[in-house]
Short mmCIF file of C-alpha atoms and ligand atoms in Angstrom, two decimals:
data_model
loop_
_atom_site.label_atom_id
_atom_site.label_comp_id
_atom_site.label_asym_id
_atom_site.label_seq_id
_atom_site.Cartn_x
_atom_site.Cartn_y
_atom_site.Cartn_z
CA UNK A 1 -0.06 -0.08 0.16
CA UNK A 2 1.45 2.96 -0.72
CA UNK A 3 2.25 5.92 1.53
CA UNK A 4 -0.49 7.97 0.37
CA UNK A 5 -3.23 4.80 0.68
CA UNK A 6 -1.93 4.53 4.47
CA UNK A 7 -2.63 8.14 5.15
CA UNK A 8 -5.98 8.27 3.42
CA UNK A 9 -4.85 11.40 2.31
CA UNK A 10 -5.61 11.78 -1.19
CA UNK A 11 -5.10 15.17 -3.33
CA UNK A 12 -7.45 17.54 -4.00
CA UNK A 13 -8.36 19.64 -6.83
CA UNK A 14 -10.70 22.26 -7.40
CA UNK A 15 -12.47 23.71 -10.48
CA UNK A 16 -13.02 27.49 -10.44
CA UNK A 17 -16.16 28.55 -12.11
CA UNK A 18 -16.50 33.19 -11.94
CA UNK A 19 -18.15 35.66 -14.01
CA UNK A 20 -16.14 37.47 -16.78
CA UNK A 21 -16.53 40.92 -17.86
CA UNK A 22 -15.35 43.63 -20.34
CA UNK A 23 -12.69 45.01 -17.93
CA UNK A 24 -9.55 43.12 -18.39
CA UNK A 25 -8.55 44.19 -14.96
CA UNK A 26 -11.81 43.12 -13.17
CA UNK A 27 -11.09 39.56 -14.37
CA UNK A 28 -7.64 39.46 -13.44
CA UNK A 29 -8.66 40.38 -10.03
CA UNK A 30 -12.00 37.96 -9.99
CA UNK A 31 -9.68 35.16 -10.73
CA UNK A 32 -6.84 35.47 -8.25
CA UNK A 33 -9.40 36.31 -5.24
CA UNK A 34 -11.35 32.64 -6.53
CA UNK A 35 -7.75 31.32 -6.27
CA UNK A 36 -7.21 32.46 -3.16
CA UNK A 37 -10.65 31.44 -1.62
CA UNK A 38 -10.23 28.04 -3.13
CA UNK A 39 -7.37 27.58 -1.22
CA UNK A 40 -8.57 29.54 2.18
CA UNK A 41 -8.80 25.67 3.68
CA UNK A 42 -12.23 26.75 5.68
CA UNK A 43 -12.91 23.02 6.52
CA UNK A 44 -9.58 22.59 7.85
CA UNK A 45 -8.68 19.61 5.63
CA UNK A 46 -6.39 19.34 3.11
CA UNK A 47 -6.25 22.32 0.60
CA UNK A 48 -6.50 21.52 -2.95
CA UNK A 49 -3.21 20.73 -5.33
CA UNK A 50 -4.40 21.51 -8.24
CA UNK A 51 -6.98 24.37 -9.94
CA UNK A 52 -8.77 24.67 -13.00
CA UNK A 53 -9.64 28.04 -14.21
CA UNK A 54 -12.46 28.54 -17.18
CA UNK A 55 -11.48 29.32 -20.82
CA UNK A 56 -11.38 32.65 -21.93
CA UNK A 57 -11.40 34.05 -18.49
CA UNK A 58 -9.63 36.92 -19.09
CA UNK A 59 -11.67 38.77 -21.96
CA UNK A 60 -15.39 38.19 -23.16
CA UNK A 61 -15.80 35.13 -25.32
CA UNK A 62 -16.83 36.90 -28.86
CA UNK A 63 -14.24 36.53 -31.87
CA UNK A 64 -14.36 40.25 -32.10
CA UNK A 65 -12.50 40.71 -28.70
CA UNK A 66 -9.70 38.23 -28.78
CA UNK A 67 -7.48 40.12 -30.65
CA UNK A 68 -7.85 43.32 -28.45
CA UNK A 69 -7.23 41.24 -25.18
CA UNK A 70 -4.69 38.93 -27.03
CA UNK A 71 -0.79 38.92 -25.10
CA UNK A 72 2.08 37.63 -25.83
CA UNK A 73 2.67 34.81 -23.64
CA UNK A 74 5.84 32.93 -22.31
CA UNK A 75 7.11 29.35 -23.60
CA UNK A 76 7.72 26.60 -21.98
CA UNK A 77 11.14 27.08 -22.84
CA UNK A 78 11.59 30.42 -21.44
CA UNK A 79 10.85 29.74 -17.82
CA UNK A 80 9.97 32.51 -15.77
CA UNK A 81 10.07 35.20 -18.38
CA UNK A 82 6.68 36.45 -18.61
CA UNK A 83 6.86 38.24 -21.56
CA UNK A 84 4.82 41.36 -20.04
CA UNK A 85 1.86 39.22 -19.95
CA UNK A 86 -0.42 40.27 -16.83
CA UNK A 87 -2.46 37.01 -17.19
CA UNK A 88 1.24 34.28 -16.94
CA UNK A 89 2.55 37.17 -14.12
CA UNK A 90 -0.58 36.75 -11.91
CA UNK A 91 -0.97 32.87 -12.54
CA UNK A 92 2.78 32.07 -12.33
CA UNK A 93 2.58 34.25 -8.83
CA UNK A 94 -0.71 32.71 -7.41
CA UNK A 95 0.86 29.31 -8.06
CA UNK A 96 3.91 30.07 -5.98
CA UNK A 97 2.32 31.51 -3.29
CA UNK A 98 -0.06 28.84 -2.88
CA UNK A 99 2.05 25.98 -4.12
CA UNK A 100 -0.31 24.83 -6.39
CA UNK A 101 -0.42 23.51 -9.81
CA UNK A 102 -2.67 25.84 -11.70
CA UNK A 103 -4.32 24.61 -15.43
CA UNK A 104 -4.64 28.52 -16.07
CA UNK A 105 -7.96 28.37 -18.04
CA UNK A 106 -7.81 29.69 -21.21
CA UNK A 107 -6.70 33.55 -22.56
CA UNK A 108 -6.14 35.14 -26.27
CA UNK A 109 -2.63 34.51 -27.08
CA UNK A 110 -0.87 36.78 -29.52
CA UNK A 111 2.16 35.70 -31.34
CA UNK A 112 2.80 37.88 -34.17
CA UNK A 113 -0.19 37.86 -36.68
CA UNK A 114 -1.54 34.77 -35.04
CA UNK A 115 -3.89 34.91 -32.39
CA UNK A 116 -4.28 31.40 -30.19
CA UNK A 117 -7.13 30.55 -27.51
CA UNK A 118 -4.22 29.28 -25.39
CA UNK A 119 -4.00 27.70 -21.52
CA UNK A 120 -0.92 27.87 -19.41
CA UNK A 121 -0.63 25.20 -16.69
CA UNK A 122 1.69 26.55 -13.63
CA UNK A 123 3.76 24.20 -11.36
CA UNK A 124 3.63 24.84 -7.18
CA UNK A 125 7.08 26.79 -8.10
CA UNK A 126 5.13 29.31 -10.46
CA UNK A 127 6.84 27.92 -13.30
CA UNK A 128 5.40 27.35 -16.60
CA UNK A 129 5.80 23.52 -16.99
CA UNK A 130 3.00 23.27 -20.31
CA UNK A 131 1.22 25.71 -22.67
CA UNK A 132 -1.78 24.34 -24.89
CA UNK A 133 -2.89 26.20 -28.10
CA UNK A 134 -6.80 25.03 -28.57
CA UNK A 135 -6.49 22.74 -31.70
CA UNK A 136 -10.00 22.21 -32.94
CA UNK A 137 -11.50 25.57 -33.04
CA UNK A 138 -15.08 26.43 -32.63
CA UNK A 139 -16.66 26.50 -35.42
CA UNK A 140 -20.60 25.69 -35.83
CA UNK A 141 -23.68 26.19 -36.91
CA UNK A 142 -26.58 24.79 -35.51
CA UNK A 143 -30.00 26.54 -37.13
CA UNK A 144 -32.04 28.25 -34.17
CA UNK A 145 -29.08 27.70 -31.68
CA UNK A 146 -25.38 28.56 -31.90
CA UNK A 147 -23.58 30.15 -34.80
CA UNK A 148 -20.24 30.64 -33.56
CA UNK A 149 -16.68 30.88 -35.92
CA UNK A 150 -13.78 31.30 -33.39
CA UNK A 151 -11.56 30.61 -36.89
CA UNK A 152 -13.10 34.23 -37.72
CA UNK A 153 -10.09 35.43 -35.82
CA UNK A 154 -8.31 32.64 -33.72
CA UNK A 155 -5.65 30.08 -35.63
CA UNK A 156 -5.51 26.44 -34.28
CA UNK A 157 -2.84 25.13 -32.07
CA UNK A 158 -0.57 22.66 -34.13
CA UNK A 159 0.86 20.83 -30.89
CA UNK A 160 -1.52 18.00 -30.55
CA UNK A 161 -0.74 16.34 -27.16
CA UNK A 162 -0.05 18.96 -24.20
CA UNK A 163 0.85 16.99 -20.91
CA UNK A 164 2.83 18.09 -17.82
CA UNK A 165 3.54 15.78 -14.50
CA UNK A 166 2.51 16.01 -11.19
CA UNK A 167 3.88 12.79 -9.62
CA UNK A 168 2.32 9.61 -8.49
CA UNK A 169 1.72 10.96 -5.24
CA UNK A 170 -0.16 13.44 -6.93
CA UNK A 171 -2.56 12.97 -10.36
CA UNK A 172 0.30 11.62 -12.41
CA UNK A 173 0.65 12.59 -15.58
CA UNK A 174 -2.19 15.19 -16.47
CA UNK A 175 -3.66 15.88 -20.67
CA UNK A 176 -4.72 19.39 -20.96
CA UNK A 177 -7.70 20.05 -24.15
CA UNK A 178 -9.92 23.05 -24.36
CA UNK A 179 -13.69 22.96 -24.85
CA UNK A 180 -14.37 22.04 -28.67
CA UNK A 181 -10.85 19.66 -28.27
CA UNK A 182 -13.27 17.20 -26.20
CA UNK A 183 -15.75 16.54 -29.16
CA UNK A 184 -11.97 14.71 -30.51
CA UNK A 185 -11.73 11.37 -29.06
CA UNK A 186 -9.06 10.68 -31.45
CA UNK A 187 -7.13 13.53 -29.39
CA UNK A 188 -7.79 11.52 -26.06
CA UNK A 189 -7.36 8.67 -26.52
CA UNK A 190 -3.59 9.76 -28.04
CA UNK A 191 -3.27 11.12 -25.00
CA UNK A 192 -3.58 7.70 -23.16
CA UNK A 193 -2.18 6.11 -25.46
CA UNK A 194 1.21 8.00 -25.80
CA UNK A 195 1.22 9.73 -22.59
CA UNK A 196 -0.91 7.34 -20.36
CA UNK A 197 -2.56 10.44 -18.36
CA UNK A 198 -4.25 9.76 -15.31
CA UNK A 199 -6.42 13.24 -15.80
CA UNK A 200 -7.06 15.43 -18.52
CA UNK A 201 -7.87 19.08 -17.45
CA UNK A 202 -10.50 21.00 -20.19
CA UNK A 203 -11.36 24.55 -19.40
CA UNK A 204 -14.75 25.27 -21.42
CA UNK A 205 -17.50 27.97 -22.08
CA UNK A 206 -19.85 25.14 -23.74
CA UNK A 207 -23.37 27.47 -24.33
CA UNK A 208 -27.01 27.01 -23.80
CA UNK A 209 -27.73 25.06 -26.89
CA UNK A 210 -24.96 22.14 -26.72
CA UNK A 211 -24.11 22.45 -23.03
CA UNK A 212 -27.64 20.77 -22.06
CA UNK A 213 -27.07 18.17 -24.27
CA UNK A 214 -23.45 17.51 -24.67
CA UNK A 215 -20.98 18.58 -21.98
CA UNK A 216 -21.66 16.26 -19.08
CA UNK A 217 -21.98 13.38 -22.08
CA UNK A 218 -18.67 14.09 -23.92
CA UNK A 219 -16.97 14.26 -20.18
CA UNK A 220 -18.25 11.03 -19.03
CA UNK A 221 -17.74 9.15 -22.36
CA UNK A 222 -13.87 10.80 -22.79
CA UNK A 223 -13.52 9.75 -18.78
CA UNK A 224 -14.39 5.92 -19.99
CA UNK A 225 -12.66 6.00 -23.14
CA UNK A 226 -9.18 7.08 -21.45
CA UNK A 227 -9.81 5.59 -18.35
CA UNK A 228 -8.77 8.50 -16.66
CA UNK A 229 -10.16 11.99 -14.91
CA UNK A 230 -12.18 14.48 -16.70
CA UNK A 231 -12.04 18.22 -14.90
CA UNK A 232 -13.62 20.90 -17.08
CA UNK A 233 -13.97 24.33 -16.07
CA UNK A 234 -16.27 27.06 -17.18
CA UNK A 235 -17.22 30.94 -17.00
CA UNK A 236 -20.46 31.10 -14.90
CA UNK A 237 -23.54 32.30 -16.74
CA UNK A 238 -23.84 36.21 -17.16
CA UNK A 239 -27.20 36.73 -15.17
CA UNK A 240 -30.28 38.87 -17.58
CA UNK A 241 -29.29 41.69 -15.49
CA UNK A 242 -25.68 41.35 -16.68
CA UNK A 243 -26.66 40.01 -20.02
CA UNK A 244 -28.98 43.43 -20.40
CA UNK A 245 -26.36 45.40 -19.26
CA UNK A 246 -23.75 44.08 -21.73
CA UNK A 247 -26.54 44.36 -24.62
CA UNK A 248 -26.95 48.04 -23.84
CA UNK A 249 -23.43 49.38 -22.89
CA UNK A 250 -21.22 46.94 -23.97
CA UNK A 251 -18.88 46.40 -26.69
CA UNK A 252 -19.08 43.09 -27.96
CA UNK A 253 -21.72 40.62 -28.61
CA UNK A 254 -22.82 38.91 -24.99
CA UNK A 255 -21.82 35.00 -24.59
CA UNK A 256 -24.06 32.84 -22.65
CA UNK A 257 -22.53 30.19 -21.09
CA UNK A 258 -23.47 26.38 -19.84
CA UNK A 259 -21.75 26.65 -17.03
CA UNK A 260 -21.79 23.54 -14.81
CA UNK A 261 -18.05 22.82 -14.32
CA UNK A 262 -17.58 19.29 -13.45
CA UNK A 263 -15.20 16.16 -12.53
CA UNK A 264 -15.96 12.51 -13.63
CA UNK A 265 -13.78 10.13 -12.47
CA UNK A 266 -12.19 7.39 -14.61
CA UNK A 267 -15.65 5.27 -14.12
CA UNK A 268 -17.44 7.81 -15.66
CA UNK A 269 -19.40 8.66 -12.68
CA UNK A 270 -19.31 12.13 -12.07
CA UNK A 271 -17.98 13.25 -8.39
CA UNK A 272 -18.50 17.04 -8.43
CA UNK A 273 -20.74 19.33 -10.50
CA UNK A 274 -22.25 22.81 -9.91
CA UNK A 275 -25.08 24.90 -11.25
CA UNK A 276 -24.62 27.98 -13.42
CA UNK A 277 -23.93 30.41 -11.21
CA UNK A 278 -20.08 31.23 -9.68
CA UNK A 279 -18.67 28.16 -8.07
CA UNK A 280 -15.94 26.33 -6.67
CA UNK A 281 -16.19 22.37 -7.32
CA UNK A 282 -13.74 20.54 -4.71
CA UNK A 283 -12.86 17.02 -5.41
CA UNK A 284 -11.11 14.28 -4.54
CA UNK A 285 -8.63 12.65 -6.94
CA UNK A 286 -7.14 9.16 -6.83
CA UNK A 287 -4.88 8.38 -9.59
CA UNK A 288 -4.97 4.77 -8.57
CA UNK A 289 -8.42 4.05 -10.00
CA UNK A 290 -7.16 5.09 -13.36
CA UNK A 291 -4.54 2.48 -12.84
CA UNK A 292 -7.15 0.36 -11.79
CA UNK A 293 -9.95 0.92 -14.69
CA UNK A 294 -6.71 0.19 -17.09
CA UNK A 295 -5.74 -3.01 -15.64
CA UNK A 296 -9.31 -4.27 -15.11
CA UNK A 297 -10.86 -3.42 -18.48
CA UNK A 298 -7.60 -3.30 -20.92
CA UNK A 299 -8.89 -1.66 -23.77
CA UNK A 300 -5.58 -0.09 -24.46
CA UNK A 301 -4.42 -3.53 -25.06
CA UNK A 302 -7.03 -5.52 -27.09
CA UNK A 303 -7.26 -2.53 -29.55
CA UNK A 304 -7.37 -4.22 -33.22
CA UNK A 305 -4.74 -2.46 -34.51
CA UNK A 306 -4.55 -4.89 -37.45
CA UNK A 307 -8.23 -3.15 -38.26
CA UNK A 308 -7.59 0.13 -36.98
CA UNK A 309 -5.34 2.75 -36.00
CA UNK A 310 -5.50 5.88 -33.85
CA UNK A 311 -1.81 7.39 -34.83
CA UNK A 312 -0.16 10.50 -33.99
CA UNK A 313 2.62 12.41 -36.17
CA UNK A 314 5.60 12.71 -34.83
O1 AKG B 401 -18.73 21.86 -28.13
C1 AKG B 401 -19.31 22.66 -28.08
O2 AKG B 401 -20.58 22.44 -28.07
C2 AKG B 401 -18.98 23.82 -27.41
C3 AKG B 401 -17.50 24.52 -27.62
C4 AKG B 401 -17.50 25.57 -27.24
O3 AKG B 401 -17.91 26.70 -26.76
C5 AKG B 401 -15.73 26.50 -27.50
O4 AKG B 401 -15.15 25.40 -28.02
O5 AKG B 401 -15.51 26.94 -26.70
#
């Protein structure tokens, strides 16, 4: 039995769901205060060791806003050089101060002429350890439902598999995707096949059409496909009053997020979730459950690669 099991102390992770406004300074302040709140340890128990923030938390979720709010972000290779990015600086400082892994939701990133939807991950020393640029852009048109075209302003990332290491006493190898990426089982399957992830974190911002139908379903599906935990964090849904204000005074079209930040275990069970308002969802993670599933139902070994392949280009 591992020391972890003997002490009974399983590591915890928290999903931070909060409102996003048109005011970047306010968004930075909100995110920082939610990080602090999630680690204030009211119950006297173990503090979470990993936090997940929502997709696009420093800017309105509007294609017309991304260029204006975009920041040049550091690269993993450049370590602590934050390139003057306020968002990277805040996340790095908070990770270091509170000694916690932060999967920093996503923010619009500028590199040359291109704008990406990018997730940065900081380790408890405040070092950038992973960066994922959304690979599958959210371009859909559901008549009578939702039309959105991220590719109007965003460029898709070219690196499919993003992971970081937390060690076997925490969450093992963790994969990262962003929102629409969750619809592509091949990506999740490759995270398992190539990197043997125990957990996949996906900041997201589903909507009122696909949210009720697919948000939880996709998370449970990916958890069972990959035999891993799936953690998502969404912005809180704007209240009617907030939406009215944006419609009257706002610069960008309003976006109504589904909310419902959720954690699913490798068995496919929802172990933590919330409604549409601001929330902090804290869950226990037992990465041995992922290993157990992979041993007990060894689908990875039973694939008929003679008949079909899920493959990644080097
Ligand atoms: O897949 C969906 O239905 C929603 C995706 C989305 O909102 C996003 O990628 O930002």
